[in-house]
Short mmCIF file of C-alpha atoms in Angstrom, two decimals:
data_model
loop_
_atom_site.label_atom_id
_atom_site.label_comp_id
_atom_site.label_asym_id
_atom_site.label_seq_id
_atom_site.Cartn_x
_atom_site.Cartn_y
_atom_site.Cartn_z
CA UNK A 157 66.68 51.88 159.05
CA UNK A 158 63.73 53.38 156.74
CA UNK A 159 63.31 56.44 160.34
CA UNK A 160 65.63 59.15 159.02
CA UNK A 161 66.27 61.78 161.98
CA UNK A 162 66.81 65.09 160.97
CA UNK A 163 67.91 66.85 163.99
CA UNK A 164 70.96 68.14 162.74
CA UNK A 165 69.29 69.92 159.80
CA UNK A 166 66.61 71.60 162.40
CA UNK A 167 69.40 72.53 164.84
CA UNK A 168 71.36 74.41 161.54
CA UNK A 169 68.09 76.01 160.87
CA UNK A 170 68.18 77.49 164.33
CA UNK A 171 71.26 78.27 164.57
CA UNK A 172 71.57 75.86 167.46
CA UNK A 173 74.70 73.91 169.07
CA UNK A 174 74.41 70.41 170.31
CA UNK A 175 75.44 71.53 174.05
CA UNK A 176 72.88 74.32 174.23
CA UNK A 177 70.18 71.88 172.75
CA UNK A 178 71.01 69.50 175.35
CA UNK A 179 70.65 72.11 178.15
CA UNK A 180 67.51 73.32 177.42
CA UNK A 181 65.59 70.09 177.06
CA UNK A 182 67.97 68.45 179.70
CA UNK A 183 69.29 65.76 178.10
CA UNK A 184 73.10 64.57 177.97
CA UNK A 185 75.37 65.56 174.90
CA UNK A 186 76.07 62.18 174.32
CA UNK A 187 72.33 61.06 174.57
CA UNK A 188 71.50 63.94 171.73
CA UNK A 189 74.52 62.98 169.54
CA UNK A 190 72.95 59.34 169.92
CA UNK A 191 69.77 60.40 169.01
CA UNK A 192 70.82 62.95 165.80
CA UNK A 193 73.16 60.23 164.38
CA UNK A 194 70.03 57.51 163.82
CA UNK A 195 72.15 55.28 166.99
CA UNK A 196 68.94 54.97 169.00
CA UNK A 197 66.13 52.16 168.55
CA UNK A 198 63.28 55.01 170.25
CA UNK A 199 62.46 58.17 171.72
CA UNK A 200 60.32 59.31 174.31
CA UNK A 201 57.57 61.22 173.67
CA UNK A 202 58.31 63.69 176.06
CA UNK A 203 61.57 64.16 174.67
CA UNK A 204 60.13 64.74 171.23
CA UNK A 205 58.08 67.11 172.50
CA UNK A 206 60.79 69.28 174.36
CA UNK A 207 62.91 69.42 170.98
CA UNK A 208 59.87 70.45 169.09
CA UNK A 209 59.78 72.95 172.02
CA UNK A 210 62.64 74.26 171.94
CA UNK A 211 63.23 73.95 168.20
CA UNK A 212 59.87 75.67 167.30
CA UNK A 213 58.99 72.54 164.88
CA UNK A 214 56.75 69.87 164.56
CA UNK A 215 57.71 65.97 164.69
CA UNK A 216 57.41 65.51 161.11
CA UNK A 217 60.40 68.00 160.61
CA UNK A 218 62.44 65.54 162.76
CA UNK A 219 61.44 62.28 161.48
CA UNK A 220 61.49 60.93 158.30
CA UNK A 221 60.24 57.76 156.54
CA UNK A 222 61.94 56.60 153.77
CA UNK A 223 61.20 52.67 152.48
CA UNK A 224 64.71 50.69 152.32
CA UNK A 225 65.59 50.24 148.94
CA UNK A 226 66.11 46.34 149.22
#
């Protein structure tokens, strides 16, 4: 999938576990490991915006585009 999610690298910035991430934008654990291990086809914008939020970051630090190499 060329939509690269770098969640993980944001929350390691911040110093921030999965289950406290999940609290504050109040979303399941296992819908946030879903979402920071590329297993989702889509978020919601209003998720997006809660990480960002909560994260202090902009989209473009969570998402990625890279072309597939095919």
């Amino acid at each position: 999938m060329p939509i690269i999610v770098n969640l993980d690298v944001m929350m390691a910035r911040r110093k921030m576990k999965m289950k406290d991430l999940a609290d504050e934008i109040g979303i399941s654990q296992t819908n946030l490991s879903l979402l920071k291990n590329s297993h989702v086809r889509g978020i919601r914008f209003n998720t997006l915006e809660k990480l960002c939020e909560v994260l202090e970051c902009q989209p473009g630090d969570l998402l990625e585009y890279k072309e597939d190499e095919s």
